[in-house]
Amino acid sequence: SPWKAVLLLLSPPAFSTSGARCAKDRRLRQKRAISERQLTRYFVDQRKVRVVGGQGGDGGHSFHSEPRKVFGGPDGGNGGDGGHVIFKADQQMKSLSSVFRFYQGFHGERGGSKNCYGANGAHMYVKVPVGTLVKEDGEVVADLTQHGEEYIAAHGGAGGRGNRFFLSNENRAPKFFTPGEPGQERVLHLELKTTAHAGLVGFPNAGKSSLLRAISRAKPAVAAYPFTTLNPHVGIVHYQDYEQVAVADIPGLIQGAHQNRGLGMAFLKHIERCRFLLYVLDLSVPQPWSQLQDLKYELEAYEKGLSERPCVVVGNKVDLAQSRINLALLREQVAERVIAVSALTGDNLEELLLHLRELYDTFVKTEQSQGQSPVKW
């Protein structure tokens, strides 16, 4: 009717039609600028972890009572066991960067009345990469080599006994119970047996980070000062047959690294876990072959036979005029194969990628011939 239409027009609307009352601030907020170093997630191949098992639940303390049965006797149940902390190998994990430094299992619940046992605490599962070594006081206690393999790092504490447990002919109304036991506490060291398939080894400012940027999607920091890279970065090189080769950018070494100069021991450990090496030399400096001699000396002084692993010499910065002159001299002084590239301009990267694939195929065949399963990304 027309009167209903008039009433609808005069009544205030249930919501704001103009949008002035409930409209939100729709101004575009500028995102806070984040540096490239903050965006980069470093590759971690060793981690110190403190693990504590869950504490067991206390035993129950109660007496049964109901109509016409006042003295029903003790009925306190036992407490639940604490949960374990378990390391589980997962093939999707490639780094220990997501592993925290402290884990604790869940606690067991207290025992209840009517002989009800407390619930056990849930286990804490920690995913680690396949090929993780678990060490305690320098000794290997576990080697997780298969997907889904588990290792109990810390056992949970046993649950306490309720007063029902202590019922006997001599004591028909026990009033005491036992508390839950604390969980096991350990300090373990996790290490990856394989950081990557290939490792970029060289002195500071040789162009290792720039080379990793050129052949993979990794984004390590690049600057004109030495020791830009303080943590290893791993980039994945993809091939058309879906094979993936992991290449690690190892922080730069200095002379005397085997004597732990400049964090040398920490950097040499990363090289130890690579299957084959790419020596990156700066062709623009005088006598670049001396860099190769110094690098091999440091590797051999750290571990005998480390410098004899399959390798290739990569001469970087070939786009400079002085580098072309030093390239011919380097090939005369070095017995290994020398591949001249430019990480800045991308010159001759195809030859490097093809030879990298040859080293990877040789590594896979060697592992399979020895009855071992090669680590694949």
mmCIF file of C-alpha atoms in Angstrom:
data_model
loop_
_atom_site.group_PDB
_atom_site.id
_atom_site.type_symbol
_atom_site.label_atom_id
_atom_site.label_comp_id
_atom_site.label_asym_id
_atom_site.label_seq_id
_atom_site.Cartn_x
_atom_site.Cartn_y
_atom_site.Cartn_z
ATOM 1 C CA SER A 1 0.000 0.000 0.000
ATOM 2 C CA PRO A 2 1.192 3.645 -0.387
ATOM 3 C CA TRP A 3 1.291 4.108 3.441
ATOM 4 C CA LYS A 4 3.800 1.296 3.821
ATOM 5 C CA ALA A 5 6.017 2.885 1.192
ATOM 6 C CA VAL A 6 5.952 6.227 3.089
ATOM 7 C CA LEU A 7 6.918 4.498 6.369
ATOM 8 C CA LEU A 8 9.823 2.718 4.687
ATOM 9 C CA LEU A 9 11.131 6.023 3.344
ATOM 10 C CA LEU A 10 10.892 7.777 6.736
ATOM 11 C CA SER A 11 12.545 4.954 8.779
ATOM 12 C CA PRO A 12 16.349 5.168 9.098
ATOM 13 C CA PRO A 13 18.292 2.536 7.170
ATOM 14 C CA ALA A 14 19.806 -0.418 9.047
ATOM 15 C CA PHE A 15 23.225 0.333 7.615
ATOM 16 C CA SER A 16 25.060 3.341 6.271
ATOM 17 C CA THR A 17 24.402 3.830 2.589
ATOM 18 C CA SER A 18 26.946 6.604 2.184
ATOM 19 C CA GLY A 19 29.770 4.514 3.640
ATOM 20 C CA ALA A 20 30.986 7.392 5.837
ATOM 21 C CA ARG A 21 30.248 5.613 9.102
ATOM 22 C CA CYS A 22 31.731 2.161 8.502
ATOM 23 C CA ALA A 23 34.131 2.711 5.642
ATOM 24 C CA LYS A 24 37.687 1.562 6.422
ATOM 25 C CA ASP A 25 40.792 3.462 5.650
ATOM 26 C CA ARG A 26 41.511 2.247 2.132
ATOM 27 C CA ARG A 27 44.733 4.149 1.646
ATOM 28 C CA LEU A 28 47.510 1.980 0.294
ATOM 29 C CA ARG A 29 50.044 1.320 2.974
ATOM 30 C CA GLN A 30 53.630 1.150 1.835
ATOM 31 C CA LYS A 31 55.438 -2.045 2.743
ATOM 32 C CA ARG A 32 58.456 -1.648 4.934
ATOM 33 C CA ALA A 33 61.625 -1.969 2.931
ATOM 34 C CA ILE A 34 63.477 -5.210 3.719
ATOM 35 C CA SER A 35 67.089 -5.615 2.784
ATOM 36 C CA GLU A 36 68.226 -8.526 0.690
ATOM 37 C CA ARG A 37 70.256 -9.896 3.576
ATOM 38 C CA GLN A 38 67.118 -10.076 5.714
ATOM 39 C CA LEU A 39 65.181 -11.787 2.935
ATOM 40 C CA THR A 40 67.850 -14.433 2.472
ATOM 41 C CA ARG A 41 67.362 -17.634 4.427
ATOM 42 C CA TYR A 42 70.775 -19.000 5.139
ATOM 43 C CA PHE A 43 71.601 -22.636 4.639
ATOM 44 C CA VAL A 44 72.410 -24.333 7.940
ATOM 45 C CA ASP A 45 74.277 -27.639 7.935
ATOM 46 C CA GLN A 46 74.994 -27.949 11.667
ATOM 47 C CA ARG A 47 72.942 -27.143 14.732
ATOM 48 C CA LYS A 48 73.278 -27.558 18.491
ATOM 49 C CA VAL A 49 69.961 -28.673 19.989
ATOM 50 C CA ARG A 50 68.905 -29.128 23.594
ATOM 51 C CA VAL A 51 66.115 -31.681 23.965
ATOM 52 C CA VAL A 52 64.083 -32.471 27.082
ATOM 53 C CA GLY A 53 61.508 -35.227 27.337
ATOM 54 C CA GLY A 54 58.081 -34.511 28.745
ATOM 55 C CA GLN A 55 57.533 -34.964 32.460
ATOM 56 C CA GLY A 56 55.355 -37.814 33.632
ATOM 57 C CA GLY A 57 52.056 -37.034 35.299
ATOM 58 C CA ASP A 58 51.624 -37.418 39.046
ATOM 59 C CA GLY A 59 49.712 -40.329 40.444
ATOM 60 C CA GLY A 60 46.140 -39.832 41.585
ATOM 61 C CA HIS A 61 45.061 -39.693 45.232
ATOM 62 C CA SER A 62 41.418 -40.437 45.923
ATOM 63 C CA PHE A 63 39.120 -42.881 47.728
ATOM 64 C CA HIS A 64 35.996 -44.424 46.291
ATOM 65 C CA SER A 65 32.769 -43.419 47.978
ATOM 66 C CA GLU A 66 29.125 -44.040 47.020
ATOM 67 C CA PRO A 67 25.823 -44.669 48.836
ATOM 68 C CA ARG A 68 25.942 -47.734 51.095
ATOM 69 C CA LYS A 69 29.657 -48.091 50.274
ATOM 70 C CA VAL A 70 31.421 -45.352 52.150
ATOM 71 C CA PHE A 71 34.753 -47.119 52.582
ATOM 72 C CA GLY A 72 35.269 -48.157 48.956
ATOM 73 C CA GLY A 73 39.043 -48.105 49.173
ATOM 74 C CA PRO A 74 41.674 -46.192 47.164
ATOM 75 C CA ASP A 75 40.962 -45.571 43.476
ATOM 76 C CA GLY A 76 43.644 -43.105 42.392
ATOM 77 C CA GLY A 77 44.998 -44.026 38.952
ATOM 78 C CA ASN A 78 48.551 -43.794 37.654
ATOM 79 C CA GLY A 79 49.795 -40.719 35.855
ATOM 80 C CA GLY A 80 50.510 -40.675 32.132
ATOM 81 C CA ASP A 81 53.989 -40.970 30.666
ATOM 82 C CA GLY A 82 55.708 -37.917 29.226
ATOM 83 C CA GLY A 83 56.138 -37.583 25.486
ATOM 84 C CA HIS A 84 59.413 -38.280 23.661
ATOM 85 C CA VAL A 85 61.355 -35.884 21.457
ATOM 86 C CA ILE A 86 61.911 -37.737 18.169
ATOM 87 C CA PHE A 87 64.071 -36.766 15.183
ATOM 88 C CA LYS A 88 62.448 -37.914 11.945
ATOM 89 C CA ALA A 89 64.202 -37.873 8.573
ATOM 90 C CA ASP A 90 62.197 -36.167 5.843
ATOM 91 C CA GLN A 91 63.315 -36.023 2.229
ATOM 92 C CA GLN A 92 61.556 -32.674 1.765
ATOM 93 C CA MET A 93 63.912 -31.041 4.264
ATOM 94 C CA LYS A 94 67.225 -29.867 2.840
ATOM 95 C CA SER A 95 68.569 -27.670 5.613
ATOM 96 C CA LEU A 96 68.650 -27.443 9.387
ATOM 97 C CA SER A 97 67.539 -23.813 9.301
ATOM 98 C CA SER A 98 64.021 -24.742 10.460
ATOM 99 C CA VAL A 99 65.317 -26.735 13.452
ATOM 100 C CA PHE A 100 65.100 -24.782 16.705
ATOM 101 C CA ARG A 101 67.673 -24.886 19.466
ATOM 102 C CA PHE A 102 65.343 -26.264 22.133
ATOM 103 C CA TYR A 103 62.587 -28.880 22.117
ATOM 104 C CA GLN A 104 60.553 -30.337 24.947
ATOM 105 C CA GLY A 105 58.064 -33.175 24.856
ATOM 106 C CA PHE A 106 54.523 -32.782 26.131
ATOM 107 C CA HIS A 107 53.834 -33.628 29.775
ATOM 108 C CA GLY A 108 51.673 -36.532 30.902
ATOM 109 C CA GLU A 109 48.423 -35.865 32.726
ATOM 110 C CA ARG A 110 47.724 -36.582 36.369
ATOM 111 C CA GLY A 111 45.940 -39.762 37.346
ATOM 112 C CA GLY A 112 42.255 -39.406 38.182
ATOM 113 C CA SER A 113 39.741 -41.003 40.463
ATOM 114 C CA LYS A 114 37.865 -44.228 39.745
ATOM 115 C CA ASN A 115 41.155 -45.857 38.736
ATOM 116 C CA CYS A 116 41.410 -43.596 35.673
ATOM 117 C CA TYR A 117 44.914 -43.380 34.266
ATOM 118 C CA GLY A 118 46.253 -40.038 33.083
ATOM 119 C CA ALA A 119 46.759 -39.549 29.361
ATOM 120 C CA ASN A 120 50.262 -39.942 27.970
ATOM 121 C CA GLY A 121 51.958 -36.841 26.634
ATOM 122 C CA ALA A 122 52.140 -36.498 22.848
ATOM 123 C CA HIS A 123 55.488 -37.046 21.166
ATOM 124 C CA MET A 124 57.360 -34.071 19.736
ATOM 125 C CA TYR A 125 58.492 -34.857 16.163
ATOM 126 C CA VAL A 126 61.329 -32.808 14.701
ATOM 127 C CA LYS A 127 61.829 -33.093 10.946
ATOM 128 C CA VAL A 128 65.451 -33.207 9.818
ATOM 129 C CA PRO A 129 66.973 -33.763 6.356
ATOM 130 C CA VAL A 130 67.907 -37.220 5.162
ATOM 131 C CA GLY A 131 71.575 -37.822 5.891
ATOM 132 C CA THR A 132 71.630 -36.092 9.287
ATOM 133 C CA LEU A 133 74.215 -37.206 11.818
ATOM 134 C CA VAL A 134 73.269 -36.955 15.492
ATOM 135 C CA LYS A 135 76.288 -36.563 17.772
ATOM 136 C CA GLU A 136 76.638 -36.444 21.542
ATOM 137 C CA ASP A 137 79.986 -35.511 23.096
ATOM 138 C CA GLY A 138 81.643 -35.958 19.710
ATOM 139 C CA GLU A 139 80.349 -39.516 19.179
ATOM 140 C CA VAL A 140 77.796 -40.424 16.501
ATOM 141 C CA VAL A 141 74.676 -41.841 18.171
ATOM 142 C CA ALA A 142 72.395 -41.910 15.113
ATOM 143 C CA ASP A 143 72.678 -41.714 11.329
ATOM 144 C CA LEU A 144 69.356 -40.970 9.654
ATOM 145 C CA THR A 145 69.856 -42.140 6.075
ATOM 146 C CA GLN A 146 66.348 -43.238 5.039
ATOM 147 C CA HIS A 147 63.138 -41.275 4.603
ATOM 148 C CA GLY A 148 60.891 -41.743 7.641
ATOM 149 C CA GLU A 149 63.676 -43.098 9.877
ATOM 150 C CA GLU A 150 63.268 -42.021 13.491
ATOM 151 C CA TYR A 151 65.545 -41.577 16.488
ATOM 152 C CA ILE A 152 64.317 -40.936 20.024
ATOM 153 C CA ALA A 153 66.454 -38.005 21.120
ATOM 154 C CA ALA A 154 64.966 -37.678 24.617
ATOM 155 C CA HIS A 155 62.711 -40.137 26.428
ATOM 156 C CA GLY A 156 59.734 -38.869 28.356
ATOM 157 C CA GLY A 157 59.489 -39.440 32.083
ATOM 158 C CA ALA A 158 57.407 -42.285 33.499
ATOM 159 C CA GLY A 159 54.100 -41.464 35.118
ATOM 160 C CA GLY A 160 53.701 -41.593 38.879
ATOM 161 C CA ARG A 161 51.800 -44.310 40.759
ATOM 162 C CA GLY A 162 48.405 -43.582 42.271
ATOM 163 C CA ASN A 163 47.430 -44.653 45.758
ATOM 164 C CA ARG A 164 45.510 -47.599 44.253
ATOM 165 C CA PHE A 165 48.851 -49.110 43.264
ATOM 166 C CA PHE A 166 49.975 -49.327 46.916
ATOM 167 C CA LEU A 167 46.900 -51.232 48.116
ATOM 168 C CA SER A 168 47.910 -54.370 50.022
ATOM 169 C CA ASN A 169 46.680 -56.607 52.802
ATOM 170 C CA GLU A 170 48.827 -54.736 55.276
ATOM 171 C CA ASN A 171 47.718 -51.290 54.094
ATOM 172 C CA ARG A 172 44.057 -51.203 53.065
ATOM 173 C CA ALA A 173 43.883 -47.396 52.825
ATOM 174 C CA PRO A 174 47.150 -46.016 51.399
ATOM 175 C CA LYS A 175 47.256 -42.260 51.338
ATOM 176 C CA PHE A 176 50.497 -41.726 49.459
ATOM 177 C CA PHE A 177 51.283 -41.571 45.737
ATOM 178 C CA THR A 178 54.409 -40.913 43.667
ATOM 179 C CA PRO A 179 55.039 -37.904 41.433
ATOM 180 C CA GLY A 180 55.910 -38.231 37.761
ATOM 181 C CA GLU A 181 59.535 -38.574 36.757
ATOM 182 C CA PRO A 182 61.252 -35.781 34.805
ATOM 183 C CA GLY A 183 62.070 -36.339 31.155
ATOM 184 C CA GLN A 184 65.509 -37.100 29.817
ATOM 185 C CA GLU A 185 67.647 -34.063 29.001
ATOM 186 C CA ARG A 186 70.398 -34.098 26.388
ATOM 187 C CA VAL A 187 72.467 -31.701 24.305
ATOM 188 C CA LEU A 188 72.920 -33.025 20.764
ATOM 189 C CA HIS A 189 74.776 -31.791 17.705
ATOM 190 C CA LEU A 190 73.131 -32.241 14.308
ATOM 191 C CA GLU A 191 75.285 -32.297 11.186
ATOM 192 C CA LEU A 192 74.500 -32.902 7.538
ATOM 193 C CA LYS A 193 76.729 -35.422 5.815
ATOM 194 C CA THR A 194 76.153 -33.665 2.492
ATOM 195 C CA THR A 195 75.830 -29.903 2.287
ATOM 196 C CA ALA A 196 75.502 -29.914 -1.504
ATOM 197 C CA HIS A 197 76.742 -31.797 -4.533
ATOM 198 C CA ALA A 198 79.209 -29.091 -5.583
ATOM 199 C CA GLY A 199 81.006 -26.485 -3.518
ATOM 200 C CA LEU A 200 82.335 -23.143 -4.755
ATOM 201 C CA VAL A 201 85.764 -22.763 -3.157
ATOM 202 C CA GLY A 202 87.816 -19.621 -3.431
ATOM 203 C CA PHE A 203 89.296 -16.609 -1.735
ATOM 204 C CA PRO A 204 87.194 -13.571 -0.804
ATOM 205 C CA ASN A 205 86.001 -11.409 -3.707
ATOM 206 C CA ALA A 206 86.618 -14.177 -6.247
ATOM 207 C CA GLY A 207 83.001 -13.899 -7.447
ATOM 208 C CA LYS A 208 81.522 -17.051 -5.921
ATOM 209 C CA SER A 209 78.251 -15.416 -4.895
ATOM 210 C CA SER A 210 77.869 -13.733 -8.280
ATOM 211 C CA LEU A 211 78.486 -17.060 -10.005
ATOM 212 C CA LEU A 212 75.847 -18.792 -7.873
ATOM 213 C CA ARG A 213 73.382 -16.037 -8.777
ATOM 214 C CA ALA A 214 74.142 -16.561 -12.467
ATOM 215 C CA ILE A 215 73.585 -20.338 -12.557
ATOM 216 C CA SER A 216 70.715 -20.680 -10.042
ATOM 217 C CA ARG A 217 67.893 -18.767 -8.404
ATOM 218 C CA ALA A 218 69.744 -18.265 -5.136
ATOM 219 C CA LYS A 219 70.175 -14.665 -4.061
ATOM 220 C CA PRO A 220 73.261 -14.389 -1.857
ATOM 221 C CA ALA A 221 74.436 -10.906 -0.971
ATOM 222 C CA VAL A 222 76.986 -9.419 -3.370
ATOM 223 C CA ALA A 223 79.194 -6.433 -2.499
ATOM 224 C CA ALA A 224 82.583 -4.981 -3.330
ATOM 225 C CA TYR A 225 84.108 -5.771 0.062
ATOM 226 C CA PRO A 226 85.531 -9.119 1.236
ATOM 227 C CA PHE A 227 83.667 -11.618 3.442
ATOM 228 C CA THR A 228 80.265 -10.609 2.126
ATOM 229 C CA THR A 229 79.200 -14.232 2.593
ATOM 230 C CA LEU A 230 79.443 -15.430 6.177
ATOM 231 C CA ASN A 231 77.037 -18.370 5.881
ATOM 232 C CA PRO A 232 76.769 -20.933 3.091
ATOM 233 C CA HIS A 233 74.102 -20.470 0.442
ATOM 234 C CA VAL A 234 72.789 -23.353 -1.655
ATOM 235 C CA GLY A 235 71.419 -22.856 -5.158
ATOM 236 C CA ILE A 236 69.746 -25.497 -7.307
ATOM 237 C CA VAL A 237 70.729 -25.889 -10.959
ATOM 238 C CA HIS A 238 67.825 -27.320 -12.985
ATOM 239 C CA TYR A 239 68.331 -29.390 -16.127
ATOM 240 C CA GLN A 240 65.885 -30.343 -18.866
ATOM 241 C CA ASP A 241 65.623 -33.965 -17.703
ATOM 242 C CA TYR A 242 64.456 -32.706 -14.284
ATOM 243 C CA GLU A 243 67.732 -33.497 -12.572
ATOM 244 C CA GLN A 244 68.738 -30.993 -9.903
ATOM 245 C CA VAL A 245 72.302 -30.294 -8.841
ATOM 246 C CA ALA A 246 72.866 -28.443 -5.585
ATOM 247 C CA VAL A 247 75.731 -25.923 -5.573
ATOM 248 C CA ALA A 248 76.908 -24.348 -2.315
ATOM 249 C CA ASP A 249 78.506 -20.927 -2.030
ATOM 250 C CA ILE A 250 81.161 -21.506 0.624
ATOM 251 C CA PRO A 251 82.429 -18.416 2.493
ATOM 252 C CA GLY A 252 85.834 -17.262 1.340
ATOM 253 C CA LEU A 253 88.981 -18.839 2.745
ATOM 254 C CA ILE A 254 92.194 -17.097 3.679
ATOM 255 C CA GLN A 255 95.732 -18.313 4.107
ATOM 256 C CA GLY A 256 96.016 -20.178 7.393
ATOM 257 C CA ALA A 257 92.378 -21.273 7.378
ATOM 258 C CA HIS A 258 93.380 -24.755 8.588
ATOM 259 C CA GLN A 259 94.755 -23.036 11.707
ATOM 260 C CA ASN A 260 91.277 -21.545 12.281
ATOM 261 C CA ARG A 261 92.211 -18.094 11.048
ATOM 262 C CA GLY A 262 89.183 -16.087 10.034
ATOM 263 C CA LEU A 263 86.665 -18.787 11.093
ATOM 264 C CA GLY A 264 88.574 -21.168 8.845
ATOM 265 C CA MET A 265 87.504 -24.375 10.585
ATOM 266 C CA ALA A 266 83.826 -23.490 10.295
ATOM 267 C CA PHE A 267 84.189 -22.751 6.582
ATOM 268 C CA LEU A 268 86.280 -25.857 5.882
ATOM 269 C CA LYS A 269 83.578 -28.060 7.422
ATOM 270 C CA HIS A 270 81.177 -26.923 4.717
ATOM 271 C CA ILE A 271 83.666 -27.916 2.004
ATOM 272 C CA GLU A 272 84.168 -31.312 3.652
ATOM 273 C CA ARG A 273 80.482 -32.152 3.057
ATOM 274 C CA CYS A 274 80.557 -31.418 -0.709
ATOM 275 C CA ARG A 275 81.040 -34.278 -3.183
ATOM 276 C CA PHE A 276 82.997 -32.349 -5.813
ATOM 277 C CA LEU A 277 84.562 -28.895 -5.877
ATOM 278 C CA LEU A 278 84.591 -25.875 -8.149
ATOM 279 C CA TYR A 279 87.707 -23.771 -7.553
ATOM 280 C CA VAL A 280 86.744 -20.184 -8.385
ATOM 281 C CA LEU A 281 89.787 -18.046 -9.233
ATOM 282 C CA ASP A 282 89.956 -14.324 -9.897
ATOM 283 C CA LEU A 283 91.658 -13.977 -13.281
ATOM 284 C CA SER A 284 92.205 -10.238 -12.874
ATOM 285 C CA VAL A 285 94.848 -10.612 -10.135
ATOM 286 C CA PRO A 286 98.504 -11.358 -10.935
ATOM 287 C CA GLN A 287 99.449 -15.048 -10.993
ATOM 288 C CA PRO A 288 95.963 -16.532 -10.444
ATOM 289 C CA TRP A 289 97.426 -20.062 -10.373
ATOM 290 C CA SER A 290 98.926 -19.280 -6.963
ATOM 291 C CA GLN A 291 95.353 -19.047 -5.626
ATOM 292 C CA LEU A 292 94.735 -22.649 -6.648
ATOM 293 C CA GLN A 293 97.921 -23.817 -4.946
ATOM 294 C CA ASP A 294 97.042 -22.017 -1.719
ATOM 295 C CA LEU A 295 93.477 -23.365 -1.735
ATOM 296 C CA LYS A 296 94.603 -26.958 -2.216
ATOM 297 C CA TYR A 297 97.194 -26.558 0.516
ATOM 298 C CA GLU A 298 94.572 -25.354 2.987
ATOM 299 C CA LEU A 299 92.222 -28.208 2.109
ATOM 300 C CA GLU A 300 94.930 -30.841 2.368
ATOM 301 C CA ALA A 301 96.177 -29.441 5.677
ATOM 302 C CA TYR A 302 92.648 -29.611 7.077
ATOM 303 C CA GLU A 303 91.892 -33.153 5.884
ATOM 304 C CA LYS A 304 94.126 -35.436 3.921
ATOM 305 C CA GLY A 305 92.635 -36.283 0.532
ATOM 306 C CA LEU A 306 90.150 -33.410 0.508
ATOM 307 C CA SER A 307 91.978 -31.615 -2.295
ATOM 308 C CA GLU A 308 91.920 -34.795 -4.427
ATOM 309 C CA ARG A 309 88.144 -34.821 -4.885
ATOM 310 C CA PRO A 310 86.770 -34.390 -8.419
ATOM 311 C CA CYS A 311 87.078 -30.743 -9.329
ATOM 312 C CA VAL A 312 87.222 -28.147 -12.073
ATOM 313 C CA VAL A 313 88.944 -24.775 -12.111
ATOM 314 C CA VAL A 314 86.641 -21.848 -12.889
ATOM 315 C CA GLY A 315 88.374 -18.672 -13.988
ATOM 316 C CA ASN A 316 86.016 -15.818 -13.221
ATOM 317 C CA LYS A 317 85.957 -12.199 -14.486
ATOM 318 C CA VAL A 318 87.071 -13.101 -17.985
ATOM 319 C CA ASP A 319 85.330 -9.971 -19.264
ATOM 320 C CA LEU A 320 88.262 -7.862 -18.003
ATOM 321 C CA ALA A 321 91.223 -7.185 -20.290
ATOM 322 C CA GLN A 322 93.878 -8.349 -17.829
ATOM 323 C CA SER A 323 91.966 -11.591 -17.231
ATOM 324 C CA ARG A 324 92.320 -12.685 -20.853
ATOM 325 C CA ILE A 325 96.073 -12.385 -20.618
ATOM 326 C CA ASN A 326 96.206 -14.328 -17.352
ATOM 327 C CA LEU A 327 93.901 -17.036 -18.739
ATOM 328 C CA ALA A 328 96.512 -18.340 -21.176
ATOM 329 C CA LEU A 329 99.163 -18.343 -18.443
ATOM 330 C CA LEU A 330 96.812 -20.150 -16.059
ATOM 331 C CA ARG A 331 96.167 -22.985 -18.488
ATOM 332 C CA GLU A 332 99.899 -23.496 -18.865
ATOM 333 C CA GLN A 333 100.460 -23.691 -15.101
ATOM 334 C CA VAL A 334 97.420 -25.802 -14.139
ATOM 335 C CA ALA A 335 96.911 -29.459 -15.023
ATOM 336 C CA GLU A 336 93.147 -29.422 -14.325
ATOM 337 C CA ARG A 337 90.536 -28.306 -16.788
ATOM 338 C CA VAL A 338 90.020 -24.544 -16.745
ATOM 339 C CA ILE A 339 86.661 -23.023 -17.684
ATOM 340 C CA ALA A 340 86.730 -19.259 -18.175
ATOM 341 C CA VAL A 341 83.439 -17.555 -17.337
ATOM 342 C CA SER A 342 82.068 -14.174 -16.430
ATOM 343 C CA ALA A 343 79.420 -14.176 -13.742
ATOM 344 C CA LEU A 344 78.662 -10.532 -14.520
ATOM 345 C CA THR A 345 77.976 -10.866 -18.248
ATOM 346 C CA GLY A 346 77.121 -14.585 -18.369
ATOM 347 C CA ASP A 347 79.880 -15.506 -20.832
ATOM 348 C CA ASN A 348 80.586 -19.236 -21.240
ATOM 349 C CA LEU A 349 78.202 -20.347 -18.483
ATOM 350 C CA GLU A 350 76.860 -23.129 -20.715
ATOM 351 C CA GLU A 351 80.217 -24.923 -20.728
ATOM 352 C CA LEU A 352 80.343 -24.715 -16.951
ATOM 353 C CA LEU A 353 76.830 -26.127 -16.575
ATOM 354 C CA LEU A 354 77.579 -29.006 -18.952
ATOM 355 C CA HIS A 355 80.744 -29.936 -17.085
ATOM 356 C CA LEU A 356 78.889 -29.620 -13.784
ATOM 357 C CA ARG A 357 76.408 -32.183 -15.058
ATOM 358 C CA GLU A 358 79.254 -34.518 -16.033
ATOM 359 C CA LEU A 359 80.667 -34.339 -12.510
ATOM 360 C CA TYR A 360 77.209 -35.033 -11.085
ATOM 361 C CA ASP A 361 76.616 -38.061 -13.340
ATOM 362 C CA THR A 362 80.006 -39.465 -12.369
ATOM 363 C CA PHE A 363 79.157 -39.002 -8.702
ATOM 364 C CA VAL A 364 75.820 -40.815 -9.115
ATOM 365 C CA LYS A 365 77.409 -43.754 -10.919
ATOM 366 C CA THR A 366 80.132 -44.044 -8.283
ATOM 367 C CA GLU A 367 77.621 -44.070 -5.441
ATOM 368 C CA GLN A 368 75.430 -46.653 -7.157
ATOM 369 C CA SER A 369 78.393 -48.908 -7.925
ATOM 370 C CA GLN A 370 79.253 -48.929 -4.216
ATOM 371 C CA GLY A 371 75.721 -49.916 -3.288
ATOM 372 C CA GLN A 372 74.823 -46.521 -1.842
ATOM 373 C CA SER A 373 71.927 -44.259 -2.738
ATOM 374 C CA PRO A 374 73.152 -40.837 -3.911
ATOM 375 C CA VAL A 375 71.673 -37.780 -2.271
ATOM 376 C CA LYS A 376 69.304 -36.012 -4.649
ATOM 377 C CA TRP A 377 67.544 -32.711 -4.397
#
